[in-house]
Amino acid sequence: MISTKKRVAIIGAGIAGLSCAQNLEAHGFAVTLFDKSKGVGGRMSHRYFGDWEADHGAQYFTARDPLFKEEVAQWVQADVAKPWSGRIVTFNHGNTIDKPSDATRYVGIPAMTSPAKYLANRLHVHTQHMVVDVHRINDLWKITTKEHGQIPEAFEYLVLAIPSVQAERLIGKYSAELKAICQEVVMLPCWTLLAYLKEPLHLAFDGAFVEGSVFSWLARDNSKPNRPVYETWVAQASHAWSAAHIDHTQFEIEPILIQGFQELTGVEPDLHQSHLWRYAKLEQANEREFALDLSIAVGLCGDWLKNSTVEGAWLSGYRLAQQLKQSL
Ligand SMILES: Cc1cc2nc3c(=O)[nH]c(=O)nc-3n(C[C@H](O)[C@H](O)[C@H](O)COP(=O)(O)OP(=O)(O)OC[C@H]3O[C@@H](n4cnc5c(N)ncnc54)[C@H](O)[C@@H]3O)c2cc1C
C-alpha cells in the first residue's frame, strides 16, 4: 500500500531538528533526518578521547516554558537527564560569589548527548550525511549529500535545523525571504579547552561564570551526575575573545588557552583538547521562534530563531512542527 503521509526531510539532528521531527511524526508526517556528524545532538556534544571524556558544547540546561518542562520530565523519567546540583559561582580573580538559579540546572546522563539520542531512537536518522545541495523538482525536494550523492527519496517539505549561515547557503537561492531572515542574525564563536587532570583540583566550585580572564565559563565535568570519577574540566573562552581570535590556528591558540587555564586554576592540564565552535551562540535573542515559506514548503528552526539555549532550540523545532501541521 502506498503511504499517503507527507514526507519531510529535516537537515540537522540537533535538539531543534529532533524536536521538530518528533512532533511532526506525532502528527502523521513521515520524517527523515540527515546530519553530517557521526552522532546526533549537535552542540549538545560530548567527546571521547581514548581514556577520558567530557561535555564539549552545552554545559547544562534549564526548563522554564511549561511545554519544555513536560519534555524534560519525560527525559528524567527515561533516565537520560538529571538535575546537576554542582556549586555554581561567579569567579573573579580568586573571589567566588554563589550564583543560584531560579530554575533547576539539568544535564544529560551519562552525557549531554543523551536526550538527543533518546529522541533519535524513535526516528529515522541518517548520520554522516552532509547535505551540500537541495533541489526543487516538480514541487518536491531532493537532497544531495557529500557522502552519498543525490538521495533517491523526494520530500513534500524541507526543514533546515542548522545554524543560520549554513541554512542560508542551502536555501538562499530559493527564497529571498528566508535568506533575509538568515542574514538578520549574528552567531558568535567559542574557543573551548577540555582538560584532564591526574590529581583533583581543590577549587571551591563545580561551575563558574568567570570574569577578568580569557575564559567566561569553567566547569568540573566530573561533578555532573553519572560521569567518570577522574578529574576533567571544561573551559570556554568568552565570545568577544573567541571572535577576536577566530582566524588563528589551533596551534597558535592552545598555548594561550593553557596559560589562561593555569592562571585560573594554578595547574596545567595533564591532557587537553581544544576546539573552535564557529557558530556557538546567537548574539541577541530572536522573536521569530521559527520561519516558514509555504510557497516553497520550507521551514527553518534552531536556537538562532529563538535563543541560544537547549530550551530555545527545542521550542523552535516544536513550534515549527505545530505551524506545519496547521498549514495542511
Ligand atoms: C560552547 C557552547 C556552550 C553552550 N552552553 C550552553 C548551556 O550551558 N546551556 C544551554 O542551554 N545551551 C548552551 N549552548 C547552546 C546550545 O547548545 C544550543 O543552543 C543548542 O544545542 C542548539 O541546537 P540546534 O538544534 O538549534 O543546533 P545544533 O545543535 O547546532 O544542531 C545542528 C545540527 O545540524 C548539523 N548540520 C549542520 N549543517 C549540516 C549539513 N549541511 N548537513 C547535515 N547536517 C548538518 C550539525 O551536525 C548539527 O548536529 C552552548 C553552545 C555551545 C557551542
Short mmCIF file of C-alpha atoms and ligand atoms in Angstrom, two decimals, residues 11-17 34-37 39 41-44 56-62 129-132 161-163 166 170 190 192 236 277 279-281 301-304 307-311 313, ligand 1:
data_model
loop_
_atom_site.label_atom_id
_atom_site.label_comp_id
_atom_site.label_asym_id
_atom_site.label_seq_id
_atom_site.Cartn_x
_atom_site.Cartn_y
_atom_site.Cartn_z
CA ILE A 11 18.56 18.69 7.78
CA GLY A 12 20.22 18.77 11.21
CA ALA A 13 19.65 16.32 14.07
CA GLY A 14 20.46 18.74 16.88
CA ILE A 15 17.81 19.23 19.54
CA ALA A 16 15.76 21.59 17.30
CA GLY A 17 15.61 19.16 14.38
CA PHE A 34 20.06 13.99 7.84
CA ASP A 35 23.09 15.01 9.91
CA LYS A 36 26.67 15.46 8.85
CA SER A 37 28.10 14.23 12.18
CA GLY A 39 26.02 11.09 16.04
CA GLY A 41 22.79 16.18 19.33
CA GLY A 42 24.78 18.90 17.53
CA ARG A 43 26.02 21.43 20.06
CA MET A 44 24.75 19.23 22.94
CA HIS A 56 32.06 19.69 24.94
CA GLY A 57 29.31 22.16 23.98
CA ALA A 58 26.21 22.93 26.07
CA GLN A 59 27.05 22.52 29.76
CA TYR A 60 23.60 22.28 31.33
CA PHE A 61 20.06 23.36 30.52
CA THR A 62 17.08 24.80 32.33
CA HIS A 129 25.12 12.66 5.58
CA MET A 130 26.35 16.20 4.97
CA VAL A 131 23.80 17.97 2.81
CA VAL A 132 25.62 20.02 0.20
CA ALA A 161 17.50 22.84 11.53
CA ILE A 162 21.07 24.09 11.16
CA PRO A 163 22.80 27.37 12.10
CA GLN A 166 24.68 27.12 6.89
CA LEU A 170 21.41 25.89 1.13
CA CYS A 190 33.64 30.00 21.21
CA THR A 192 36.94 25.64 24.13
CA GLN A 236 35.12 28.13 27.39
CA TRP A 277 32.79 26.38 17.83
CA TYR A 279 28.62 29.21 15.40
CA ALA A 280 28.31 28.70 19.14
CA LYS A 281 25.62 31.14 20.22
CA CYS A 301 14.18 26.15 13.09
CA GLY A 302 17.03 26.23 15.57
CA ASP A 303 18.28 28.16 18.56
CA TRP A 304 19.15 31.12 16.34
CA ASN A 307 17.59 31.99 21.93
CA SER A 308 20.82 30.09 22.27
CA THR A 309 19.74 27.55 24.82
CA VAL A 310 18.75 23.91 24.62
CA GLU A 311 15.26 25.01 25.65
CA ALA A 313 16.21 25.25 20.25
C1 LIG B 1 30.29 26.01 23.64
C2 LIG B 1 28.80 26.05 23.82
C3 LIG B 1 28.26 26.14 25.10
C4 LIG B 1 26.88 26.16 25.28
N1 LIG B 1 26.36 26.17 26.54
C5 LIG B 1 25.03 26.06 26.73
C6 LIG B 1 24.48 25.88 28.03
O1 LIG B 1 25.22 25.77 29.02
N2 LIG B 1 23.13 25.80 28.16
C7 LIG B 1 22.29 25.84 27.07
O2 LIG B 1 21.06 25.71 27.24
N3 LIG B 1 22.79 25.97 25.82
C8 LIG B 1 24.12 26.08 25.63
N4 LIG B 1 24.64 26.19 24.37
C9 LIG B 1 23.72 26.36 23.24
C10 LIG B 1 23.03 25.06 22.84
O3 LIG B 1 23.99 24.03 22.73
C11 LIG B 1 22.35 25.31 21.51
O4 LIG B 1 21.50 26.43 21.62
C12 LIG B 1 21.52 24.13 21.01
O5 LIG B 1 22.15 22.89 21.27
C13 LIG B 1 21.31 24.34 19.52
O6 LIG B 1 20.55 23.27 18.98
P1 LIG B 1 20.15 23.30 17.44
O7 LIG B 1 19.44 22.04 17.17
O8 LIG B 1 19.47 24.59 17.12
O9 LIG B 1 21.53 23.38 16.63
P2 LIG B 1 22.75 22.35 16.61
O10 LIG B 1 22.88 21.67 17.92
O11 LIG B 1 23.91 23.12 16.10
O12 LIG B 1 22.31 21.25 15.54
C14 LIG B 1 22.50 21.45 14.16
C15 LIG B 1 22.88 20.10 13.55
O13 LIG B 1 22.95 20.28 12.14
C16 LIG B 1 24.02 19.52 11.64
N5 LIG B 1 24.38 20.13 10.35
C17 LIG B 1 24.83 21.39 10.12
N6 LIG B 1 24.99 21.58 8.78
C18 LIG B 1 24.62 20.42 8.17
C19 LIG B 1 24.56 19.99 6.80
N7 LIG B 1 24.91 20.79 5.78
N8 LIG B 1 24.14 18.74 6.55
C20 LIG B 1 23.77 17.90 7.55
N9 LIG B 1 23.82 18.26 8.86
C21 LIG B 1 24.23 19.50 9.16
C22 LIG B 1 25.09 19.60 12.72
O14 LIG B 1 25.97 18.50 12.66
C23 LIG B 1 24.24 19.58 14.00
O15 LIG B 1 24.09 18.27 14.51
C24 LIG B 1 26.02 26.13 24.16
C25 LIG B 1 26.58 26.03 22.87
C26 LIG B 1 27.95 25.97 22.71
C27 LIG B 1 28.53 25.80 21.34
#
